[in-house]
Coordinates of C-alpha atoms in Angstrom, one line a residue:
Chain A
Q1 CA -10.0 -3.8 16.7
K2 CA -8.1 -2.8 13.6
E3 CA -7.8 -5.3 10.8
V4 CA -4.0 -5.0 10.7
E5 CA -2.0 -3.7 13.7
Q6 CA 1.7 -3.0 13.9
N7 CA 3.9 -2.1 16.8
S8 CA 3.5 1.6 17.1
G9 CA 7.1 2.7 17.2
P10 CA 9.1 4.6 16.5
L11 CA 11.8 2.0 16.7
S12 CA 15.4 3.0 17.0
V13 CA 18.3 0.6 16.7
P14 CA 22.1 1.1 16.4
E15 CA 23.8 0.3 13.1
G16 CA 24.6 -3.4 12.8
A17 CA 21.8 -4.5 15.2
I18 CA 18.8 -6.6 14.4
A19 CA 15.5 -4.6 13.9
S20 CA 12.3 -6.6 14.7
L21 CA 9.0 -5.4 13.3
N22 CA 5.7 -7.0 14.2
C23 CA 2.2 -7.2 12.7
T24 CA -1.0 -8.9 13.7
Y25 CA -4.1 -9.3 11.7
S26 CA -7.7 -10.2 12.5
D27 CA -9.1 -12.0 9.4
R28 CA -8.2 -15.7 9.5
G29 CA -9.1 -15.9 5.8
S30 CA -6.1 -13.7 4.9
Q31 CA -4.1 -15.4 2.2
S32 CA -0.9 -13.4 1.6
F33 CA 1.2 -11.0 3.5
F34 CA 3.6 -8.3 2.5
W35 CA 6.1 -5.9 4.0
Y36 CA 6.7 -2.6 2.2
R37 CA 9.2 0.1 3.0
Q38 CA 8.3 3.7 2.5
Y39 CA 10.8 6.5 2.6
S40 CA 9.4 10.0 3.4
G41 CA 7.7 11.5 0.4
K42 CA 7.9 8.3 -1.6
S43 CA 5.5 5.5 -2.5
P44 CA 5.7 2.1 -0.8
E45 CA 8.3 -0.3 -2.1
L46 CA 7.9 -4.1 -1.7
I47 CA 10.5 -5.8 0.5
M48 CA 9.1 -9.2 1.2
S49 CA 6.0 -11.3 0.5
I50 CA 5.1 -14.5 2.4
Y51 CA 2.3 -16.9 1.9
S52 CA 3.0 -20.0 4.0
N53 CA 3.8 -20.5 7.7
G54 CA 7.4 -20.3 8.6
D55 CA 10.4 -18.2 7.7
K56 CA 11.4 -16.7 4.4
E57 CA 14.8 -15.1 4.0
D58 CA 16.0 -12.6 1.4
G59 CA 19.4 -11.2 2.0
R60 CA 19.3 -9.3 5.3
F61 CA 15.6 -9.6 5.6
T62 CA 13.6 -12.4 7.1
A63 CA 9.8 -12.6 7.1
Q64 CA 8.1 -14.9 9.6
L65 CA 4.5 -16.0 9.4
N66 CA 2.4 -17.8 12.0
K67 CA -1.2 -18.2 10.7
A68 CA -2.4 -19.9 13.9
S69 CA -1.3 -16.8 16.0
Q70 CA -2.3 -14.4 13.1
Y71 CA 1.2 -12.9 13.3
V72 CA 3.7 -11.7 10.8
S73 CA 7.1 -10.2 11.5
L74 CA 10.1 -8.8 9.7
L75 CA 13.6 -9.1 10.9
I76 CA 16.3 -6.8 9.5
R77 CA 19.8 -8.1 10.3
D78 CA 22.9 -5.9 10.2
S79 CA 20.7 -2.8 10.1
Q80 CA 22.1 0.1 8.1
P81 CA 21.2 3.8 8.2
S82 CA 19.7 3.4 4.7
D83 CA 17.1 1.1 6.3
S84 CA 15.6 4.1 8.2
A85 CA 12.1 4.3 6.8
T86 CA 8.5 3.5 7.7
Y87 CA 7.7 -0.2 7.3
L88 CA 4.2 -1.1 6.3
C89 CA 2.6 -4.5 6.9
A90 CA -0.1 -5.4 4.3
V91 CA -2.5 -8.3 4.4
N92 CA -4.4 -9.5 1.3
I93 CA -7.7 -11.0 2.2
R94 CA -8.9 -11.3 -1.4
A95 CA -7.6 -10.6 -4.8
G96 CA -7.1 -6.9 -5.5
K97 CA -7.6 -5.6 -2.0
S98 CA -4.9 -5.2 0.6
T99 CA -5.3 -3.8 4.1
F100 CA -2.4 -1.9 5.6
G101 CA -1.2 -1.3 9.1
D102 CA -0.4 2.2 10.2
G103 CA 3.3 1.5 9.8
T104 CA 6.3 1.4 12.1
T105 CA 9.0 4.1 11.7
L106 CA 12.5 2.7 12.0
T107 CA 15.6 4.8 12.7
V108 CA 19.0 3.2 12.4
K109 CA 21.6 5.3 14.2
P110 CA 25.2 5.3 12.9
Chain B
K1 CA 9.6 -3.1 -18.1
A2 CA 8.3 0.3 -17.1
G3 CA 6.7 0.6 -13.6
V4 CA 3.4 2.0 -12.6
T5 CA 3.0 5.6 -13.7
Q6 CA 0.7 8.2 -12.3
T7 CA -0.2 11.6 -13.5
P8 CA -0.2 14.3 -12.5
R9 CA 2.3 14.1 -9.7
Y10 CA 1.1 17.1 -7.9
L11 CA -2.2 19.0 -7.9
I12 CA -3.6 22.0 -6.1
K13 CA -7.3 22.5 -6.1
T14 CA -9.9 24.5 -4.1
R15 CA -12.8 23.2 -2.2
G16 CA -15.8 22.3 -4.3
Q17 CA -13.8 21.5 -7.4
Q18 CA -13.4 18.1 -8.9
V19 CA -10.2 16.3 -9.9
T20 CA -9.3 13.3 -12.1
L21 CA -6.2 11.3 -11.5
S22 CA -4.7 8.8 -13.9
C23 CA -2.8 5.5 -13.4
S24 CA -1.1 3.4 -16.1
P25 CA -0.3 -0.1 -14.7
I26 CA 2.8 -2.2 -15.5
S27 CA 2.4 -3.7 -19.0
G28 CA 0.3 -6.8 -18.9
H29 CA -1.1 -6.1 -15.5
R30 CA -4.9 -6.2 -15.4
S31 CA -5.8 -5.2 -11.8
V32 CA -5.5 -1.7 -10.6
S33 CA -6.2 -0.7 -7.0
W34 CA -6.3 2.8 -5.6
Y35 CA -5.3 3.9 -2.1
Q36 CA -5.5 7.2 -0.1
Q37 CA -2.6 7.9 2.3
T38 CA -2.9 10.6 5.0
P39 CA -0.8 11.1 8.1
G40 CA -3.8 10.6 10.3
Q41 CA -5.5 7.6 8.6
G42 CA -2.6 5.8 7.0
L43 CA -3.0 3.9 3.8
Q44 CA -6.7 3.2 3.0
F45 CA -8.2 1.2 0.2
L46 CA -10.5 3.1 -2.2
F47 CA -11.4 0.6 -4.9
E48 CA -10.0 -2.0 -7.3
Y49 CA -10.7 -2.5 -11.0
F50 CA -10.2 -5.7 -12.9
S51 CA -11.1 -6.1 -16.6
E52 CA -12.9 -2.8 -16.6
T53 CA -15.1 -3.8 -13.7
Q54 CA -15.0 -2.5 -10.1
R55 CA -14.4 -5.6 -8.2
N56 CA -13.7 -4.3 -4.7
K57 CA -14.7 -1.1 -2.9
G58 CA -13.5 0.5 0.3
N59 CA -15.5 2.7 2.7
F60 CA -15.3 6.0 0.9
P61 CA -18.2 8.3 0.0
G62 CA -19.7 8.3 -3.5
R63 CA -17.7 11.5 -4.3
F64 CA -14.9 9.1 -5.0
S65 CA -15.3 7.1 -8.2
G66 CA -13.2 5.4 -10.8
R67 CA -13.1 3.5 -14.0
Q68 CA -10.8 1.3 -16.0
F69 CA -10.2 1.3 -19.7
S70 CA -9.7 -1.6 -22.1
N71 CA -5.9 -1.1 -22.0
S72 CA -6.1 -1.4 -18.1
R73 CA -5.3 2.2 -17.5
S74 CA -7.4 3.6 -14.7
E75 CA -8.7 6.9 -13.6
M76 CA -10.2 8.0 -10.3
N77 CA -12.3 11.1 -9.9
V78 CA -13.1 13.1 -6.7
S79 CA -16.0 15.5 -7.0
T80 CA -16.9 18.4 -4.7
L81 CA -13.4 18.4 -3.1
E82 CA -13.1 18.9 0.7
L83 CA -10.1 20.0 2.7
G84 CA -9.9 16.5 4.1
D85 CA -9.3 15.0 0.7
S86 CA -5.7 16.4 0.7
A87 CA -3.6 13.3 0.6
L88 CA -1.2 11.2 -1.4
Y89 CA -3.2 9.0 -3.8
L90 CA -1.5 5.8 -4.8
C91 CA -2.4 3.3 -7.4
A92 CA -1.0 -0.2 -7.5
S93 CA -1.2 -2.9 -10.2
S94 CA -1.0 -6.6 -10.2
L95 CA -0.8 -9.2 -12.9
A96 CA -4.0 -11.2 -12.9
G97 CA -5.7 -9.9 -9.8
T98 CA -5.7 -13.3 -8.1
A99 CA -4.6 -13.9 -4.6
P100 CA -1.9 -14.4 -3.6
E101 CA -0.3 -11.7 -5.7
T102 CA 2.0 -8.8 -5.3
Q103 CA 0.8 -5.3 -5.9
Y104 CA 3.3 -2.8 -7.2
F105 CA 2.8 0.9 -6.4
G106 CA 3.2 3.9 -8.5
P107 CA 4.9 7.2 -7.3
G108 CA 1.6 8.7 -6.3
T109 CA -0.3 11.9 -6.9
R110 CA -0.1 14.5 -4.1
L111 CA -3.3 16.4 -3.9
L112 CA -3.6 19.6 -1.9
V113 CA -7.1 21.1 -1.4
L114 CA -7.2 24.7 -0.3

């Protein structure tokens, strides 16, 4: 079992729709969770971080964390073509080391 | 504040050679982590340095090594290059290296081994 698993994708949504990205992790000791966006040929860019159970909203992005279910998700509301990218879920088990999922490629169609 | 910088941005080497990559963290950041990204394996953790000491290590062979200087700048070295080492090498820095903490990535060094 991989330490961090993401829905394999690719995921395609129409412009203006909600995109839902999911991630599960295996280590119950994981302390912090991140969503990064990576455009082709570029480095990962932080979108959201979440440390406590529940929802965290930032503009069109909402991260949800459920530690009991070992589940993290990212919702993108009013999806735009510029949101088309690969989204990486990262789990921080201890300081200085993050484990990444394989990523989900999202395409938003105009 | 300037972001994480990496040099060089692109490298072409041949099998058997060695290579050194450099990473300058965000000013004030003391933790530097290195990752390898390939299409087949995704983003994989190489190692992390904090206060000039290797604190975490991933599952890579000993050909991959690194160090950190007193100004927090870090270098990684790959000896006896193999074709499979072709990848995007990313470094990320964080402030104090304590969880929970956000890592910020540099632009990466793209290495091609021929």
